[in-house]
XYZ file of N, CA and C in Angstrom:
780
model
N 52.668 95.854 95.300
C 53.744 96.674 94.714
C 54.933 95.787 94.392
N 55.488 95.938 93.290
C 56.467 95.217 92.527
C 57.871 95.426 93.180
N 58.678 94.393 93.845
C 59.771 94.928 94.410
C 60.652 94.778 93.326
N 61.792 95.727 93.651
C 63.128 96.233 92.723
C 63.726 95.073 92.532
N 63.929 94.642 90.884
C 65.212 94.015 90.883
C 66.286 93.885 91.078
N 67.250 93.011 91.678
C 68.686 93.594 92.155
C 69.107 93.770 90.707
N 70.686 93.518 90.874
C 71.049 94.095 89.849
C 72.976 93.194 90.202
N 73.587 92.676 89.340
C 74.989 91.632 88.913
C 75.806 92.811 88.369
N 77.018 93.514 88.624
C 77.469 93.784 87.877
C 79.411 93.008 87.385
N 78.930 92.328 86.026
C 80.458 91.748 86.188
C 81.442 92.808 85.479
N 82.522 93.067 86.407
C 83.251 94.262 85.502
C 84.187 93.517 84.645
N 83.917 92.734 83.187
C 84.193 92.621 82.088
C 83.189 93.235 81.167
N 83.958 93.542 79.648
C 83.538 93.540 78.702
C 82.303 92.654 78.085
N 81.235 93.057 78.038
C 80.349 92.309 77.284
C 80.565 91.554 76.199
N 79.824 89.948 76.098
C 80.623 89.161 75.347
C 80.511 89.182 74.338
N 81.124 90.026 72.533
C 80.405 89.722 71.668
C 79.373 88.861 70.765
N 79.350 87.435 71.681
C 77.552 86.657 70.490
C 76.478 87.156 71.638
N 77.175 88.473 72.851
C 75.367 88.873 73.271
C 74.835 87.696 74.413
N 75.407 86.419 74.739
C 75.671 85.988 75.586
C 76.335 85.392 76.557
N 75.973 84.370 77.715
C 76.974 84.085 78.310
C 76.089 83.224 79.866
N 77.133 82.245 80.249
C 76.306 81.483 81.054
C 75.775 82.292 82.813
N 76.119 83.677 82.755
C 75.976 84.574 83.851
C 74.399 85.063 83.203
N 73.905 85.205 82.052
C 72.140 85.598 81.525
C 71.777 84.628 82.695
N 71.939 83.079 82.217
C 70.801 82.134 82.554
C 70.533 82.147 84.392
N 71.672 82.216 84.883
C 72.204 82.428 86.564
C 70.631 83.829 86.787
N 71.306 85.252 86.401
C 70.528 86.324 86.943
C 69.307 85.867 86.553
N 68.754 85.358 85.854
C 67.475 84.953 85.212
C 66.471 84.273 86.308
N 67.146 83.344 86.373
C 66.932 82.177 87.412
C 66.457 82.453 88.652
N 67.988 83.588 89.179
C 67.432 84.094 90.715
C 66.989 85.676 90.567
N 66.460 85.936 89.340
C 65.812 87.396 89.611
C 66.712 88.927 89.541
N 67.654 88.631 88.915
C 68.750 89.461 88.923
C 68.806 90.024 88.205
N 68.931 91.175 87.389
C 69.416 92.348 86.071
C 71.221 92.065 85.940
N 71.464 92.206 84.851
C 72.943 91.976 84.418
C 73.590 93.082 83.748
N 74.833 93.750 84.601
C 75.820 94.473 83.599
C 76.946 94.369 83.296
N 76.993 94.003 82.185
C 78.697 94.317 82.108
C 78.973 95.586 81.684
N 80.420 95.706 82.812
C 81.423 96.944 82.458
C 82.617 96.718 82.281
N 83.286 96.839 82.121
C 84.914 97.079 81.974
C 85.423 98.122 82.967
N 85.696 98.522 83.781
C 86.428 98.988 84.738
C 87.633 99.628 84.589
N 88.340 98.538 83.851
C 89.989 98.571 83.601
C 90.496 98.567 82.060
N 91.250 99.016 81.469
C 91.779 98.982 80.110
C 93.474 98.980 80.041
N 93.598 98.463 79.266
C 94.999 97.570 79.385
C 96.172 98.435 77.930
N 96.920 99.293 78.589
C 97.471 99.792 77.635
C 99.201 99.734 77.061
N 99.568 99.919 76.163
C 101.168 99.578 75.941
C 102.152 100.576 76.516
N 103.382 100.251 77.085
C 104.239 101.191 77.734
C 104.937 101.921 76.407
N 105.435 103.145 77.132
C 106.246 104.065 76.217
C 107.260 103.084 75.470
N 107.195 103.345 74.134
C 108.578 102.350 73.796
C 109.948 102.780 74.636
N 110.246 104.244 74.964
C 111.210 104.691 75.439
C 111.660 103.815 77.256
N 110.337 103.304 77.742
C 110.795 102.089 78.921
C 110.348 101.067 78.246
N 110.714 100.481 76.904
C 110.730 99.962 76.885
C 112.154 98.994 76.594
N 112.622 100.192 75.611
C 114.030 99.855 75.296
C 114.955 100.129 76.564
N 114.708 100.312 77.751
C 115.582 100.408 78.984
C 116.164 99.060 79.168
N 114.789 98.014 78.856
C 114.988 96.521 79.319
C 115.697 95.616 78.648
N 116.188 96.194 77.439
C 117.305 95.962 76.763
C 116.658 93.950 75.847
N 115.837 94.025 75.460
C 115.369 93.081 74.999
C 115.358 92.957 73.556
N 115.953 92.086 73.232
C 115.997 92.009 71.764
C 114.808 90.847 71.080
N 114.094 91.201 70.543
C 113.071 89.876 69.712
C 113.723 88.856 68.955
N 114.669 88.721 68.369
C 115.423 88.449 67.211
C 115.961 87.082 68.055
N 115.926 87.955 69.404
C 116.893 86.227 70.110
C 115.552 84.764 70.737
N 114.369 85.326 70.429
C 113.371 84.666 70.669
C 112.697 83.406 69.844
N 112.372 82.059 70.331
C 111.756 81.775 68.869
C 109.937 81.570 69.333
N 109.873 82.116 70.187
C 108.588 82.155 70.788
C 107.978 83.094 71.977
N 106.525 83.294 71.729
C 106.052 83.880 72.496
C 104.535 83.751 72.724
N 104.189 83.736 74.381
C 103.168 83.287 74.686
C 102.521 84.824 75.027
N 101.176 84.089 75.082
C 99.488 85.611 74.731
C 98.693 85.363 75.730
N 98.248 85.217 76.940
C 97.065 85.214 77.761
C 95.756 85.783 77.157
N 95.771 86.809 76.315
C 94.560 87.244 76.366
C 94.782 88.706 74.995
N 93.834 88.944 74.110
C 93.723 89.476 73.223
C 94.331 91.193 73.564
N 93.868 91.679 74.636
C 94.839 93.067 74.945
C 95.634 93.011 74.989
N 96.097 92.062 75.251
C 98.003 92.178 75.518
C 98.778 91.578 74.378
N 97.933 90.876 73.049
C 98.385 90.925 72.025
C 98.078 92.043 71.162
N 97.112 93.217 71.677
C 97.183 94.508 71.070
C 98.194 95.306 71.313
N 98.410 95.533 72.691
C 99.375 96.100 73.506
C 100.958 95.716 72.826
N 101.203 94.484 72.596
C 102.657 93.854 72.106
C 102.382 94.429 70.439
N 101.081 94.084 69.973
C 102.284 94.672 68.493
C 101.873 96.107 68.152
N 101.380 96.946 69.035
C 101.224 97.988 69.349
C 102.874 98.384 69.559
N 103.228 98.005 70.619
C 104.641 98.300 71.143
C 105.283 97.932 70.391
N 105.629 96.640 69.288
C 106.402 96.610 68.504
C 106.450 97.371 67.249
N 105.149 98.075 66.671
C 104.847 98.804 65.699
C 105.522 100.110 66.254
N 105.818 100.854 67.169
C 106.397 102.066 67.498
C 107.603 101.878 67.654
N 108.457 100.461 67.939
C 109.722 100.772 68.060
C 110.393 100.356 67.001
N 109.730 100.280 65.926
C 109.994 99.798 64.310
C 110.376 98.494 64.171
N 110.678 97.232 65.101
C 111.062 96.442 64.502
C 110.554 95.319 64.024
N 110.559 94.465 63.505
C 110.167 93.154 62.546
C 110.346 91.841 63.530
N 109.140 91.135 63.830
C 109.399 89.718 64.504
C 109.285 88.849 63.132
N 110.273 88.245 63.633
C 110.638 86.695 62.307
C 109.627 86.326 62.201
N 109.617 85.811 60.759
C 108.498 84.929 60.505
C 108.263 83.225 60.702
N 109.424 82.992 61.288
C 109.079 82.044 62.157
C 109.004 81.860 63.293
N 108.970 82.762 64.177
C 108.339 83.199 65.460
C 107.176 82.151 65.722
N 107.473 81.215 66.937
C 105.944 80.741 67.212
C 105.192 81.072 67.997
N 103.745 81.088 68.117
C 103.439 81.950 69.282
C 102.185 80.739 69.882
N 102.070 80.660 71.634
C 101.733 79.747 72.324
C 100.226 80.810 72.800
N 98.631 80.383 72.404
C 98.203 80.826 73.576
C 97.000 80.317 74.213
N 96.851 80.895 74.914
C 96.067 80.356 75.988
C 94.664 79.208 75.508
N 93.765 80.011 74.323
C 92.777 79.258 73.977
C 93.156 79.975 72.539
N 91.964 79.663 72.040
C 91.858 79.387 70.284
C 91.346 80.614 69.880
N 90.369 81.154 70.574
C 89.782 82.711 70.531
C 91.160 83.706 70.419
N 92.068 83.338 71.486
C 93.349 84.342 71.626
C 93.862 84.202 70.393
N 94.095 82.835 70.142
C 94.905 82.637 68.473
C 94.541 82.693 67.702
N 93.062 83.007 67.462
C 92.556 83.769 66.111
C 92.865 84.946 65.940
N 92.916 85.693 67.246
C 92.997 87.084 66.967
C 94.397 87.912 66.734
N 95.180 86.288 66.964
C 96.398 86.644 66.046
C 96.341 87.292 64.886
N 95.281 87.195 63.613
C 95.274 87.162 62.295
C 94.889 88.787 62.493
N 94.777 89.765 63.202
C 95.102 90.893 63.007
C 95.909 91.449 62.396
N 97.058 90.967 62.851
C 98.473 91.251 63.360
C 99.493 90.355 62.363
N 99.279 88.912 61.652
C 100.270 88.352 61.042
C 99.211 87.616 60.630
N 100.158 87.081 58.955
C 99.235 85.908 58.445
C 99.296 84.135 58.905
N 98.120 84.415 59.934
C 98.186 83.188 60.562
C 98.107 81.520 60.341
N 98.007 81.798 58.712
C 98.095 80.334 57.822
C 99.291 79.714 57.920
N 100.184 81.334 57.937
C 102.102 81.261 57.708
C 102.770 80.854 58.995
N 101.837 80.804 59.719
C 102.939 80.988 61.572
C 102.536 79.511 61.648
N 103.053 79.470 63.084
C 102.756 78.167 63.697
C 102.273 78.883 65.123
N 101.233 78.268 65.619
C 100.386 78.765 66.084
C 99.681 77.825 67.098
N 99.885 77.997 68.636
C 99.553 76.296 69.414
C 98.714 77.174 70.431
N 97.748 76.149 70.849
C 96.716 76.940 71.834
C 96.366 75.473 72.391
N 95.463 76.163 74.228
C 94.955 75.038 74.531
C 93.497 74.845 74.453
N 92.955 74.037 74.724
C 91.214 73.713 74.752
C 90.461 74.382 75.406
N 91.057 74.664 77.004
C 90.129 75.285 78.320
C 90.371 76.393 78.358
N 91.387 77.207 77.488
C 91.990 78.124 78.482
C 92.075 78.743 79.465
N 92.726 77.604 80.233
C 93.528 77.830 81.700
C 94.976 77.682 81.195
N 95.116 78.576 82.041
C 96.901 78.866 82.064
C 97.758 77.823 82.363
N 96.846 77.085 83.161
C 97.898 75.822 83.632
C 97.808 74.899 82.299
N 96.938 74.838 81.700
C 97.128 74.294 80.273
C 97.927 74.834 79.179
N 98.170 75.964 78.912
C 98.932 76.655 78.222
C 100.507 76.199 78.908
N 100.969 76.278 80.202
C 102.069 75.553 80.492
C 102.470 74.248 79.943
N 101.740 73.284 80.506
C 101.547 72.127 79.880
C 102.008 71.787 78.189
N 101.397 72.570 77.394
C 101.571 72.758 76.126
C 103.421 73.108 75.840
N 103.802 74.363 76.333
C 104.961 74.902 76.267
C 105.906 73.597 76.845
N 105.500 73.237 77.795
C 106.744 72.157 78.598
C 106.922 70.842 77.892
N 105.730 70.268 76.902
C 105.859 69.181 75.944
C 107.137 69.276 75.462
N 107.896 67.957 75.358
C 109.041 68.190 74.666
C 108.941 68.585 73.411
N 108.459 68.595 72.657
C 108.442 69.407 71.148
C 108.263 70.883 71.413
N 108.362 70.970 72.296
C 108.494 72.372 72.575
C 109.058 73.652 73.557
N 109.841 72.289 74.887
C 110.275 72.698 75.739
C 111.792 73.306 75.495
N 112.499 72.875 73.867
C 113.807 73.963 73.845
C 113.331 75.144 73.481
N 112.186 75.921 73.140
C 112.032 76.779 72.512
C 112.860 77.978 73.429
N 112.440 78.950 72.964
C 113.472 80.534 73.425
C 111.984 81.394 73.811
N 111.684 81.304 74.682
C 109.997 82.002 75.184
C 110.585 83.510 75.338
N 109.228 84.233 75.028
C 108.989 85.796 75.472
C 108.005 85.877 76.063
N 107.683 86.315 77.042
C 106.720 86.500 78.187
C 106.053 87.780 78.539
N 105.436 88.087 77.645
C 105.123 90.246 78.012
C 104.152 89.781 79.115
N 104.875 90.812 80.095
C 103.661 90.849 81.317
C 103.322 92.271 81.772
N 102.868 92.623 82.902
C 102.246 93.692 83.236
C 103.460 94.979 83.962
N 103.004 96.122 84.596
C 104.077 96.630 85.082
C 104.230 96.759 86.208
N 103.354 95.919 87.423
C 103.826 95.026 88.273
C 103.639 93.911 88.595
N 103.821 93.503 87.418
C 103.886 91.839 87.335
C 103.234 90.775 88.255
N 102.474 91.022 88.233
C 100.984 89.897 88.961
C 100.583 89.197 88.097
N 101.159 89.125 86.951
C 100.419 88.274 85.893
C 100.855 86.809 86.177
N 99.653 86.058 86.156
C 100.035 84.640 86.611
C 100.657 83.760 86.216
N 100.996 83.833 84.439
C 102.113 82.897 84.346
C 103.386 82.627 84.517
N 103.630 83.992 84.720
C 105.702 83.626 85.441
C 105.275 83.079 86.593
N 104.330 83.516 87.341
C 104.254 82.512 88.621
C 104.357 81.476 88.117
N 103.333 80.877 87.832
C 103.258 79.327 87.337
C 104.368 79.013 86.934
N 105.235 79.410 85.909
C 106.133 78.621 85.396
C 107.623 78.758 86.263
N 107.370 79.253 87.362
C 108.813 78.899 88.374
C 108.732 77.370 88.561
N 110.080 77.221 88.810
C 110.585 75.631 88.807
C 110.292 75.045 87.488
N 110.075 75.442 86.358
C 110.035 74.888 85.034
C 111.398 74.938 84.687
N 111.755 73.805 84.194
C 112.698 74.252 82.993
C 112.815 74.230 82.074
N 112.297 75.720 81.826
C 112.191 76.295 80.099
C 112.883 77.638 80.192
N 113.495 77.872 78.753
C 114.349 79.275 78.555
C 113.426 80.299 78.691
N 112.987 81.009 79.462
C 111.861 82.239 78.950
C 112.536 83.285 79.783
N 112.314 84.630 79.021
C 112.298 85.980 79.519
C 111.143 86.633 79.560
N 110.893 87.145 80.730
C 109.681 88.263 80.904
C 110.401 89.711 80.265
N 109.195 90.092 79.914
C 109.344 91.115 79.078
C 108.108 92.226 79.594
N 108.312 93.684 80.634
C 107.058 94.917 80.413
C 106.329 95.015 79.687
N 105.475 94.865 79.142
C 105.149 95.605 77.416
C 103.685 96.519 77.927
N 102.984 96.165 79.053
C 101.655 97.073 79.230
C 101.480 97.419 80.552
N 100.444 98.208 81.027
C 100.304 98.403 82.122
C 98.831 98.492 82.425
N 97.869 98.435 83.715
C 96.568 98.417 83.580
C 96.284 99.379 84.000
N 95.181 100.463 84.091
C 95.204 101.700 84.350
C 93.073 101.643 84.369
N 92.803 102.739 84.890
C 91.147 102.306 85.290
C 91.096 103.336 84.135
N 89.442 102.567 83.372
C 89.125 102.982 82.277
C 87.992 104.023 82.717
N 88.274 105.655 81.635
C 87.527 106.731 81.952
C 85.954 106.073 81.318
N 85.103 106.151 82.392
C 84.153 106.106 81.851
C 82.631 107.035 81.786
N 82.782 107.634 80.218
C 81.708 108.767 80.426
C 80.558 108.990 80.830
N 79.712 108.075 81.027
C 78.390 108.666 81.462
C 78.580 107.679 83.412
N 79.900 107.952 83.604
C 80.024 107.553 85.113
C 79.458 105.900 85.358
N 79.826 105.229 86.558
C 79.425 103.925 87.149
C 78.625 104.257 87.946
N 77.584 104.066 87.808
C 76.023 103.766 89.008
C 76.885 102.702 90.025
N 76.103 103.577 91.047
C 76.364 102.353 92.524
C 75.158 101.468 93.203
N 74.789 101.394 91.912
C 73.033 100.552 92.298
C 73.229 99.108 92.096
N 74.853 98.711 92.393
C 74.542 96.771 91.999
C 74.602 96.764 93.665
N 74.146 95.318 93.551
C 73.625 94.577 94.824
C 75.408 93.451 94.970
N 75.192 92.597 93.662
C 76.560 91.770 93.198
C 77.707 92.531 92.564
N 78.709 92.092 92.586
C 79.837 92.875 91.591
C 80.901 91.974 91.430
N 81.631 90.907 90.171
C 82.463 90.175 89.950
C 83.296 90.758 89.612
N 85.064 90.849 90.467
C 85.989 91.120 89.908
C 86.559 90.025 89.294
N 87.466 90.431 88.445
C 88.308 89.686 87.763
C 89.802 89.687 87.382
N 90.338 91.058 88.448
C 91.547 91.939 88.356
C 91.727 92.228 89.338
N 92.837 92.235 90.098
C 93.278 93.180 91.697
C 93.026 94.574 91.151
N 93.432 95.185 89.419
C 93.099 96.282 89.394
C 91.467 96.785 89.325
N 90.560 95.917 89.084
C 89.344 96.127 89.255
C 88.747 96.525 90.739
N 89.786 95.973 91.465
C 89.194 95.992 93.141
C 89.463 97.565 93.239
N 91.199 97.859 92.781
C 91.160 99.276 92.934
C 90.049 100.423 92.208
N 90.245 100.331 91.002
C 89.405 100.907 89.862
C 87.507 101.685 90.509
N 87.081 100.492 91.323
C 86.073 100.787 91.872
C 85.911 102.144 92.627
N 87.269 102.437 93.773
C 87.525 103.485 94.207
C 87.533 104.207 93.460
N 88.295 104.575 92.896
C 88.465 105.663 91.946
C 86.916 106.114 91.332
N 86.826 105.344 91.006
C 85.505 105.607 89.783
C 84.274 105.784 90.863
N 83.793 105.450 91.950
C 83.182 105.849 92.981
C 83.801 105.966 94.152
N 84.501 107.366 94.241
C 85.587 107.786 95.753
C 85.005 107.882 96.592
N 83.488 108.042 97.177
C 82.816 107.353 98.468
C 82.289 106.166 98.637
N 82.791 105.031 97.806
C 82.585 104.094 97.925
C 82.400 103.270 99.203
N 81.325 102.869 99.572
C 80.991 102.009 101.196
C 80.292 100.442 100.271
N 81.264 99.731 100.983
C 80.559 98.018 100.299
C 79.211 97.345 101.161
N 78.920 98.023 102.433
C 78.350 97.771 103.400
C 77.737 95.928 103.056
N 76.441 95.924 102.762
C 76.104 94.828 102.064
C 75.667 93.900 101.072
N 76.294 94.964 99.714
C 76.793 94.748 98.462
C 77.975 93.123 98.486
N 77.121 92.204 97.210
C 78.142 91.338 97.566
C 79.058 91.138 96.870
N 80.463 90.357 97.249
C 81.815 90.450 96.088
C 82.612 89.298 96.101
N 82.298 88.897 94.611
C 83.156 88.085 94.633
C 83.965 87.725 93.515
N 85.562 87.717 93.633
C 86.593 87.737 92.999
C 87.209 85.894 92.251
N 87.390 86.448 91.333
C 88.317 85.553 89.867
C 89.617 85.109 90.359
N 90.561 84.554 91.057
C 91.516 84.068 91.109
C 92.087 84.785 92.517
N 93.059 84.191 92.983
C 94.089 84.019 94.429
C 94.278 85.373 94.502
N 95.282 86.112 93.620
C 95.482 87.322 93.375
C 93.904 88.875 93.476
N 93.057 88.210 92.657
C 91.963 89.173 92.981
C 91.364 88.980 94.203
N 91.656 87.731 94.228
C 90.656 87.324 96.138
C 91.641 88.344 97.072
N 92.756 88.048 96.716
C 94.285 89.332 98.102
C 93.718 90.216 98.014
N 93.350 90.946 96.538
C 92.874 92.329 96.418
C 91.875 92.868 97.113
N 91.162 92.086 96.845
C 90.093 92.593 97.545
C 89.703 93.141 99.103
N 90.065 91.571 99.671
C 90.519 92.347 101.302
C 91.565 93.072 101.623
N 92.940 92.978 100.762
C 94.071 94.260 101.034
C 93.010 95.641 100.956
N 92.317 95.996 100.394
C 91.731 97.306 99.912
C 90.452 97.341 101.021
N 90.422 96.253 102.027
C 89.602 96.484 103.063
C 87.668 96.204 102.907
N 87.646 95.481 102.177
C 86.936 94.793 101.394
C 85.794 93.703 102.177
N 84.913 93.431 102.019
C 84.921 91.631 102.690
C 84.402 90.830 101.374
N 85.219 89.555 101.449
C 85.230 88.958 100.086
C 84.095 87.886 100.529
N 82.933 87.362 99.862
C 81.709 87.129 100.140
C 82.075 85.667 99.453
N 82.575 85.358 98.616
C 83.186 83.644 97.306
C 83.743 84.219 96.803
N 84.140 82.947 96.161
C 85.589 83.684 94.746
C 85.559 81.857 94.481
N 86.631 82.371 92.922
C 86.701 81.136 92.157
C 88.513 81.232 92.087
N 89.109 80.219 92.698
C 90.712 80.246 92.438
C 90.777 78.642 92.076
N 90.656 77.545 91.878
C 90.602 76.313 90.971
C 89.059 75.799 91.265
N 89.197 74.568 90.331
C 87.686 74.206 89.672
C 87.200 73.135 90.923
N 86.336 72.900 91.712
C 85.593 72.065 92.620
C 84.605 71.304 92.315
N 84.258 69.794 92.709
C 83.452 69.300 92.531
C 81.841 70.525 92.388
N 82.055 71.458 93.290
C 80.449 71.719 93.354
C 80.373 73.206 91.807
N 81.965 73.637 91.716
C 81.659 74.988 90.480
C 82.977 74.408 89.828
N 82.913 74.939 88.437
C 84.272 74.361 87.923
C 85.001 75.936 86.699
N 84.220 77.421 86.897
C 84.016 78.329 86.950
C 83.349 79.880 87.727
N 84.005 80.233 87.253
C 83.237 81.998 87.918
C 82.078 82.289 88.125
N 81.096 81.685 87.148
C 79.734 81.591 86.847
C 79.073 80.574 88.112
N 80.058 79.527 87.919
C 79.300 77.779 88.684
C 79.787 78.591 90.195
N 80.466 79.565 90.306
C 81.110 80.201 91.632
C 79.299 80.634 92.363
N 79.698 81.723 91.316
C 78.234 82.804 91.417
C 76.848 82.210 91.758
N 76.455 80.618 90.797
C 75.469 80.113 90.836
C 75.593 79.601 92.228
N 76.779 78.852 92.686
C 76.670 77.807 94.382
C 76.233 78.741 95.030
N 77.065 80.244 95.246
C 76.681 81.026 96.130
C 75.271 81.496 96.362
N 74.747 81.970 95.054
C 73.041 82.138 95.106
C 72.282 81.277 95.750
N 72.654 80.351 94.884
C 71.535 78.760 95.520
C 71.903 78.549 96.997
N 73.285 78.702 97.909
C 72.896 78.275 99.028
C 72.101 79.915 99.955
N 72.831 80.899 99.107
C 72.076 82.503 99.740
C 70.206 82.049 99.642
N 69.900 81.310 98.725
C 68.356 81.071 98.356
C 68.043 80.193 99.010
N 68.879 78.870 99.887
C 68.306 77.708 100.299
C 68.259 78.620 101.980
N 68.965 79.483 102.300
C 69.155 80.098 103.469
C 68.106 81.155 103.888
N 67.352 81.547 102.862
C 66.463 82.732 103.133
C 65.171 82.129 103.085
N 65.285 80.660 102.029
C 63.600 80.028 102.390
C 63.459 79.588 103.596
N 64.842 79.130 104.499
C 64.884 78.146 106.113
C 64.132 79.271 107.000
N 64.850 80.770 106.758
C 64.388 81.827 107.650
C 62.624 82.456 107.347
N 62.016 82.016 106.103
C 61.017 82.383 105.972
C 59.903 81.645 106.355
């Protein structure tokens, strides 16, 4: 009799080319793969937004982590009617983020700087170059601000203002979340919460978990959790989330052939 496949679930968005180096991993050790999304990332009322008394006009730049939150920003700027200059520069993270500028503005016309890895600590790096360290930064972050680059950039000296512009909120999802994974990768402190919600008898018993950065690793055990690995900088043995996932398997696999 054929035993059950486990089952990976990473709560991101599936990657649009259909893959990703988490296939070859479940493949390998026998695993089924889902991605979900958990969480969805939406723009604040313009009405808190104008509380914060922020003017664009005094900016000559602004940095993007990640494609929602450049929906979210000209989302929010499209409702409160106003116009960012057209020489506005905007800093982000990788090259994927700064394509998807061209939604939103004609990106032939801007000036437009990104880094290679995108890691955040590279995107700093970039901003702090002197050709770029007088700039006038805008910083949209979350609406309780866990977002990691104002961390990072304390003790910099660069002009930047943080700016509200979204908030994360758990995404309704209609045909419900099955509680049939074995694995589950967060990638959000709000993902750690989100889980509750979306399954309110949730028991982790010996389901395993493991979290994307310092902040999701807190999450996880604040919410009473037990955190099994996690990926918070790159190590000789993983230098990603994936190379996280793979060490952990391979030594979970070198450990179950010793006992057999």
């Amino acid at each position: 009799m054929a035993t059950q496949r486990k089952k990976i679930l990473i709560s991101q968005p599936a990657p649009s080319s259909g893959r990703s180096p988490y296939h070859d991993i479940a493949n390998q050790y026998n695993y089924d793969l889902e991605f979900c999304q958990l969480i969805q990332t939406v723009a604040i009322d313009p009405i808190e937004f104008r509380k914060q008394r922020i003017d664009f006009s005094a900016f000559t730049a602004i940095t993007f982590t990640s494609k929602t939150i450049i929906d979210c920003f000209f989302e929010l700027v499209k409702s409160l009617r106003v116009t960012i200059p057209d020489t506005m520069k905007y800093f982000c993270t990788s090259e994927s983020v700064a394509l998807y500028l061209q939604k939103y503005i004609v990106y032939r016309k801007r000036r437009v700087f990104f880094g290679a890895t995108g890691q955040t600590s590279e995107l700093i790096e970039l901003m702090t170059k002197p050709t770029h360290n007088k700039e006038k930064f805008f910083i949209p972050i979350s609406e309780d601000k866990t977002d990691a680059l104002p961390i990072l950039l304390e003790g910099k000296k660069l002009n930047y203002t943080e700016g509200i512009v979204y908030r994360t909120i758990t995404r309704q999802i209609p045909e419900g979340l099955n509680n049939d994974f074995d694995i589950v990768l967060f990638f959000s402190p709000y993902g750690v919460k989100a889980i509750k919600e979306l399954i309110p008898d949730f028991i982790q018993n010996d389901k395993i978990f493991g979290a994307f950065g310092k902040l999701t690793s807190e999450a996880v055990e604040e919410e009473g959790f037990r955190l099994d690995f996690n990926f918070v900088t790159p190590t000789e043995e993983y230098r990603s989330m994936a190379g996280a996932l793979e060490h952990y398997l391979e030594k979970q696999h070198a450990k179950e052939g010793k006992t057999n």
